[in-house]
Coordinates of C-alpha atoms and ligand atoms in Angstrom, one line a residue:
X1 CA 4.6 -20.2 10.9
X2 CA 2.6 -18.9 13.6
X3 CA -0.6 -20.7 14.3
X4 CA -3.4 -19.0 16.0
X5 CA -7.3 -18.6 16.5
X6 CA -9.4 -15.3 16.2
X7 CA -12.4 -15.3 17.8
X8 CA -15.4 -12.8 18.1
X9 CA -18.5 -12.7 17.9
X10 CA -20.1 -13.2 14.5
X11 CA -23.6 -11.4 14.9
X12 CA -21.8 -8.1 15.9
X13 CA -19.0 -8.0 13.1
X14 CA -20.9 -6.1 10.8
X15 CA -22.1 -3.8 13.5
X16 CA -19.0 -3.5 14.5
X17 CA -17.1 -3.1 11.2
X18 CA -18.4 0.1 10.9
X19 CA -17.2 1.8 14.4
X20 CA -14.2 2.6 14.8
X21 CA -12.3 0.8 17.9
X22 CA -10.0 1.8 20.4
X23 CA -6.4 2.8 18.6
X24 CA -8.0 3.1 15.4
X25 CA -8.8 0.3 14.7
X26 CA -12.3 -1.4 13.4
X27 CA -13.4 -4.1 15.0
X28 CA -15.5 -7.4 14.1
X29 CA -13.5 -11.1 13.3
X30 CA -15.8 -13.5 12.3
X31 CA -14.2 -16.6 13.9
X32 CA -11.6 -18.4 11.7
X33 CA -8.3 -20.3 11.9
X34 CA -5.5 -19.4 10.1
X35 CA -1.6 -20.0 9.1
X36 CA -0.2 -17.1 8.9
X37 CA 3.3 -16.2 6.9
X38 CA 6.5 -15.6 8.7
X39 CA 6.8 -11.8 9.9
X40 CA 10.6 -10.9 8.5
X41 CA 11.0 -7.0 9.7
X42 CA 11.6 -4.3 6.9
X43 CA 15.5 -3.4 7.3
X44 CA 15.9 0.4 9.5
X45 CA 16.0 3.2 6.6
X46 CA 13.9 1.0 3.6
X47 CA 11.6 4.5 4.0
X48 CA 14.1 7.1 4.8
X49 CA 15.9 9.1 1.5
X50 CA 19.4 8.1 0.6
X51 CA 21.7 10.7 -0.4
X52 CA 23.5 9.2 -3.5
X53 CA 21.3 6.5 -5.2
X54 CA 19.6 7.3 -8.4
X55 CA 15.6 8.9 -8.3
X56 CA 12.9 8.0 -9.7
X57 CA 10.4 10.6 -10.7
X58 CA 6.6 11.5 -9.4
X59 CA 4.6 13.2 -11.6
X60 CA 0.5 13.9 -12.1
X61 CA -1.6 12.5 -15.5
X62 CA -5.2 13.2 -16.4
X63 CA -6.8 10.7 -18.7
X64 CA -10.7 11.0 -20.0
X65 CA -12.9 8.1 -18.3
X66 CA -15.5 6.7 -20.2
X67 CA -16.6 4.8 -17.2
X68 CA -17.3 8.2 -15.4
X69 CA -17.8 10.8 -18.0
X70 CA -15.1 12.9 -16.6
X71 CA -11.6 13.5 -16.5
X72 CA -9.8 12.1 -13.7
X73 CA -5.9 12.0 -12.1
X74 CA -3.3 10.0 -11.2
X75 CA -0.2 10.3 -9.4
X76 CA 2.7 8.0 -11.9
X77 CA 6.1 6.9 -9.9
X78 CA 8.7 6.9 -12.6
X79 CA 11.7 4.1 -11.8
X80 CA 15.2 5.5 -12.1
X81 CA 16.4 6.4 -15.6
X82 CA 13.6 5.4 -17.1
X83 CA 14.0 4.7 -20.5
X84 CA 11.6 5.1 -23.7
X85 CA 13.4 2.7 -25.4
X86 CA 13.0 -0.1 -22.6
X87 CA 9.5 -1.2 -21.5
X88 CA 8.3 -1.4 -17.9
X89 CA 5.6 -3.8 -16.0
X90 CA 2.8 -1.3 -14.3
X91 CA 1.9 -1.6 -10.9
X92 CA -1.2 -0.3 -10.0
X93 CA -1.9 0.5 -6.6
X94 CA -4.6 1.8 -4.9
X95 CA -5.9 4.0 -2.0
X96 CA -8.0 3.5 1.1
X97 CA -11.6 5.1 1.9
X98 CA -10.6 8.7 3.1
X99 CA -7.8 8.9 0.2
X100 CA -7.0 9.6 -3.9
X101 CA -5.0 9.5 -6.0
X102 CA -2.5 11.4 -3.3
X103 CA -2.4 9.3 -0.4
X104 CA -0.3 6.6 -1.3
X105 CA 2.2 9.6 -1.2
X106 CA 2.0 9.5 2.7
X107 CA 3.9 5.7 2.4
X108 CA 6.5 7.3 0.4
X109 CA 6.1 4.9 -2.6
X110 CA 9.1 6.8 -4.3
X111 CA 11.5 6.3 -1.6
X112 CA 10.9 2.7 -1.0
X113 CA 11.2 1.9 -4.6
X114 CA 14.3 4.1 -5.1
X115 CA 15.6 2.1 -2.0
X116 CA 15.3 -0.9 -3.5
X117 CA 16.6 -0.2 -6.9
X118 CA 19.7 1.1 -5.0
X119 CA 20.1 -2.6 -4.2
X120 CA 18.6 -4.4 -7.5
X121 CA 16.1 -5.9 -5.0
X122 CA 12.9 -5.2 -7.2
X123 CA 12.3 -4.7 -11.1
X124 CA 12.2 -1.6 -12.4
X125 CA 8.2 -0.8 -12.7
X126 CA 5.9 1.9 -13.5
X127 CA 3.8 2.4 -9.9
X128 CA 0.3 4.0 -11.4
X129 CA -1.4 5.7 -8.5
X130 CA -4.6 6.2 -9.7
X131 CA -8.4 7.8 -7.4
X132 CA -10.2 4.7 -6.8
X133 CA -13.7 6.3 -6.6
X134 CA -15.2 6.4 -9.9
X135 CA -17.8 8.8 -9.2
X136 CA -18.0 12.0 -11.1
X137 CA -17.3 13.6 -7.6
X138 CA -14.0 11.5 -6.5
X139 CA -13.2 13.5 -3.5
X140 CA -13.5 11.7 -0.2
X141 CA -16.1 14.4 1.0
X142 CA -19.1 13.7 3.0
X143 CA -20.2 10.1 4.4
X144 CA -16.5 8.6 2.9
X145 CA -18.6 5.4 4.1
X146 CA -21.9 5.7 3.1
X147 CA -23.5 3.5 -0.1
X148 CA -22.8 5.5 -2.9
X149 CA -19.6 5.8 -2.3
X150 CA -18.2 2.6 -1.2
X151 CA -20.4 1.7 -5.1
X152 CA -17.5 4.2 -6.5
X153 CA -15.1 1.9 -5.1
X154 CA -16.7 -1.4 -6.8
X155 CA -17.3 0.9 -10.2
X156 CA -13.5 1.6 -10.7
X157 CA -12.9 -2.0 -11.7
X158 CA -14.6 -0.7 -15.3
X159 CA -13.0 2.9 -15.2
X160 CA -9.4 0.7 -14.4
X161 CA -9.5 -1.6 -16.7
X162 CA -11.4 -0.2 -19.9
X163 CA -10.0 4.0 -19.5
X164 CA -6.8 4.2 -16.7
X165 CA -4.8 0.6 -18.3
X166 CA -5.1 1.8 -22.1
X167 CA -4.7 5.4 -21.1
X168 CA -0.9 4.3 -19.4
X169 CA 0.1 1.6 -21.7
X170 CA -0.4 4.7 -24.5
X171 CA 0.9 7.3 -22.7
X172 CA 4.3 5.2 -21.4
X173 CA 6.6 2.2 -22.7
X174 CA 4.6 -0.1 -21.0
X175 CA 4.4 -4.5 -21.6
X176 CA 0.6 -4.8 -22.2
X177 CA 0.6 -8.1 -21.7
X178 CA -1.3 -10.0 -18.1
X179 CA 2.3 -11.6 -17.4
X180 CA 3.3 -7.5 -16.5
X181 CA 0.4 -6.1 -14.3
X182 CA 0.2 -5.9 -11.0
X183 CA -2.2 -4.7 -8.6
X184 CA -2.0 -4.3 -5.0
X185 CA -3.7 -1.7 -2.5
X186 CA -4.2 -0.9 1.0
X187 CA -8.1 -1.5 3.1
X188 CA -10.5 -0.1 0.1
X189 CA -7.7 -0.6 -2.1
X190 CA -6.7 -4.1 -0.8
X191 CA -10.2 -5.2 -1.3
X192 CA -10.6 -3.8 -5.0
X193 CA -7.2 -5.5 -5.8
X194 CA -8.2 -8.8 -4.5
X195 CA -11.8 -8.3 -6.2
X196 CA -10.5 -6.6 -9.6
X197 CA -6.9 -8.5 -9.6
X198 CA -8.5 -12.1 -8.6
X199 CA -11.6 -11.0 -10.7
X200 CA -10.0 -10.8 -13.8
X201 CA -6.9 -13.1 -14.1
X202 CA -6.3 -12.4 -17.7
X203 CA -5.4 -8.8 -17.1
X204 CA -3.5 -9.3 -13.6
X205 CA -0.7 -11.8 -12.8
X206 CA 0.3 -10.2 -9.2
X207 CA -2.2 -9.5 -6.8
X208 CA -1.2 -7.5 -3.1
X209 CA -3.8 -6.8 -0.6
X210 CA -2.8 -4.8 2.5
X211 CA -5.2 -4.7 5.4
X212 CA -8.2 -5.2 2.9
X213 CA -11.5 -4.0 4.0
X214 CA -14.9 -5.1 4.4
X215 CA -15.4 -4.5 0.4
X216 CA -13.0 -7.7 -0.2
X217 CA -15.4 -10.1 -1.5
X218 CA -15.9 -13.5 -0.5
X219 CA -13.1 -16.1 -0.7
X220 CA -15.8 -18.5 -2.7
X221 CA -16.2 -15.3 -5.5
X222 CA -13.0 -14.7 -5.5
X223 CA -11.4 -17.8 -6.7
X224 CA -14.6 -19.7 -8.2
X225 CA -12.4 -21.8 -10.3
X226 CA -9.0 -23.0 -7.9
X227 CA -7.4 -24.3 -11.3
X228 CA -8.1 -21.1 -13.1
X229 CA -6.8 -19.0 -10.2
X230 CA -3.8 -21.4 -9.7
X231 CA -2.8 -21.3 -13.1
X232 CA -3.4 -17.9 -14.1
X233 CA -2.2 -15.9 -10.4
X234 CA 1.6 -16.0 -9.9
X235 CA 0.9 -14.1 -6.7
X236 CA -1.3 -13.5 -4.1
X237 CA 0.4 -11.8 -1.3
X238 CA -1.5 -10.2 1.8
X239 CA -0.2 -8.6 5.5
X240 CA -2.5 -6.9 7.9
X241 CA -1.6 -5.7 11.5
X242 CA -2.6 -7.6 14.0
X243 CA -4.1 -5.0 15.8
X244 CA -6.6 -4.0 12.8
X245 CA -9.7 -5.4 13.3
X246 CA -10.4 -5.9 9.4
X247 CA -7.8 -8.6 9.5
X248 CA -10.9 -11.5 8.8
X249 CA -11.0 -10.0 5.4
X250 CA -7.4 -11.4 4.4
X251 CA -7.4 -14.6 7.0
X252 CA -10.7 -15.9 5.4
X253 CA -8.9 -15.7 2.0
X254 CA -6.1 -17.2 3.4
X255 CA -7.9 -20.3 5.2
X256 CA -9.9 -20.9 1.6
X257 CA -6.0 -20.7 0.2
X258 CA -4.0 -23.0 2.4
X259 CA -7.8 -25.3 2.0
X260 CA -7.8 -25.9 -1.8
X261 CA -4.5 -25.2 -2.2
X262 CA -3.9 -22.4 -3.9
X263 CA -0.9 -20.7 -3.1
X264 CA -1.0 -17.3 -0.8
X265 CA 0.9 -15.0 1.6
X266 CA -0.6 -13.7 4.7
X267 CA 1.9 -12.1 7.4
X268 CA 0.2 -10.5 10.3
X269 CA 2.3 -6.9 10.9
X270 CA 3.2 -7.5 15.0
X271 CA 1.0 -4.7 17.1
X272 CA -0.1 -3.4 12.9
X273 CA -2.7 -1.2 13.0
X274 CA -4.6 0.5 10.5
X275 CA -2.1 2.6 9.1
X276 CA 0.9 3.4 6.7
X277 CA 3.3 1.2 8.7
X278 CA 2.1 -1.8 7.3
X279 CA 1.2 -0.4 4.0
X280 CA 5.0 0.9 3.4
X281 CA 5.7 -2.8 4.8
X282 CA 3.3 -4.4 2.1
X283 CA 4.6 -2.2 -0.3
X284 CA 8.3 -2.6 0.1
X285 CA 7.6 -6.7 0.2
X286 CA 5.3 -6.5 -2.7
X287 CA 7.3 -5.0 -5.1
X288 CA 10.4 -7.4 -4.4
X289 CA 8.0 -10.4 -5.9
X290 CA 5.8 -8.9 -8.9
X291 CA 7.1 -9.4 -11.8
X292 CA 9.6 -12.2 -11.1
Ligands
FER301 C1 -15.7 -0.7 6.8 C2 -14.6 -0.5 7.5 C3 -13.4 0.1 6.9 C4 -15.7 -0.4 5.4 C5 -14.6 0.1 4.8 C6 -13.4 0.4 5.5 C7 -17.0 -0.3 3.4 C8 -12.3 1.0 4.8 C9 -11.2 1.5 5.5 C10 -10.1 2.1 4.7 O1 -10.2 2.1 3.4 O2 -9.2 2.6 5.3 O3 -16.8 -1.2 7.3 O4 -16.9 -0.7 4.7

């Protein structure tokens, strides 16, 4: 347990939220304290292919979006041997402001789970990469920052839950059941899955949030009802880099965590910045706890 204090200045965060810092990074911390989690390192080769080990399969869906009022993508990881005559939990997990339904490919999702299967470290699960923008143009194109779009963020929560969950639990041999959801993301996609996972804890029992950004709502609207939460959320797991300047996002929902005690994770990724080494770290930790 590493105990330490962030401290900025609060009238410039949102200023400087917005501007992209030196190595990347975005700057702002509101001033908070926080516990963080222990930091255990990824083993060398959790992300590199093994010659040998069974494969899971990648492969591209299209499903009709009421929501939108268009037809929209998703990229499916496929566990090992999957099996029609087994069922699966789903993760869903979801992309950051200049992505789609693609990027999480850059993390290697595929590899890391194959990994791990190798070793029986994680259940087998469906991964459901799906474009978190519902707007009838989901391409990150133009101002990837402006209004309208971050609103297409916020908007998917409908197109997820009422078009994209049906669509895969049709489509796949899926449990349909809250118990065998999960859904976890990195900065955009960190801050839906806190909103959309925390928001609604009958459809999500596992909840990931890797260096969530500025769209992570407040720790008070996130968990309104501590009881609800702690009864409901079997787990609430965060890391950011300790470099990323959109680390207040996750430590304020940590303080309000270790405060009413509700249980959390935060691990702060040593030197992390805003990038796909944490967010192969979150999702190699991640994936070891749902659905256990
Ligand atoms: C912001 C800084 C970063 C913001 C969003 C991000 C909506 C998202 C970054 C990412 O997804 O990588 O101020 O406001």
């Amino acid at each position: 347990m590493k105990r330490i204090y962030l401290s900025a200045v609060i009238a410039l965060a949102t200023l400087a939220a917005h501007a992209q810092m030196g190595g990347g990074m975005f700057g702002g911390m509101p001033q908070i304290e926080v516990t963080f989690n222990d930091y255990v390192a990824a083993p060398d080769g959790f992300d590199k292919e093994q010659a040998g080990i069974a494969k899971g399969t990648i492969e591209e869906v299209e499903y009709k979006s009421t929501t939108v009022g268009t037809t929209r993508k998703a990229t499916i990881y496929l566990p090992p041997k999957y099996d029609k005559t087994k069922k699966y939990p789903v993760l869903y997990l979801l992309h950051g402001i200049g992505g789609d339904h693609k990027e999480w490919m850059q993390g290697v999702p595929n590899i890391i789970m194959d990994n791990l299967y190798a070793q029986q470290k994680a259940v087998p699960m469906i991964i459901v990469m799906p474009n978190g923008r519902a707007l009838p143009n989901d391409k990150p194109e133009g101002n990837i920052y402006g209004a309208e779009m971050v609103a297409g963020f916020e908007k998917f929560e409908r197109d997820l839950i009422d078009d994209l969950i049906p669509f895969i639990e049709s489509k796949y041999s899926t449990y349909t059941d809250q118990a065998h959801r999960a859904v976890a993301g990195l900065s955009m996609g960190g801050g839906q899955s806190l909103n959309f996972g925390l928001g609604n804890l009958d459809k999500f029992a596992y909840v990931g949030g890797f260096s969530s950004a500025p769209n992570t709502k407040q720790p008070e609207q996130l968990i309104p009802d501590v009881e609800a939460t702690k009864k409901a959320n079997k787990l609430l797991w965060m890391v950011c880099g300790s470099r990323d300047g959109l680390m207040f996002n996750s430590s304020r929902l940590k303080a309000f965590c270790d405060k009413n005690g509700v249980p959390c994770t935060l691990i702060q990724y040593p030197e992390g910045q805003h990038n796909f080494v944490v967010w192969k770290y979150g999702l190699y930790n991640f994936a070891q706890l749902a659905f256990k």
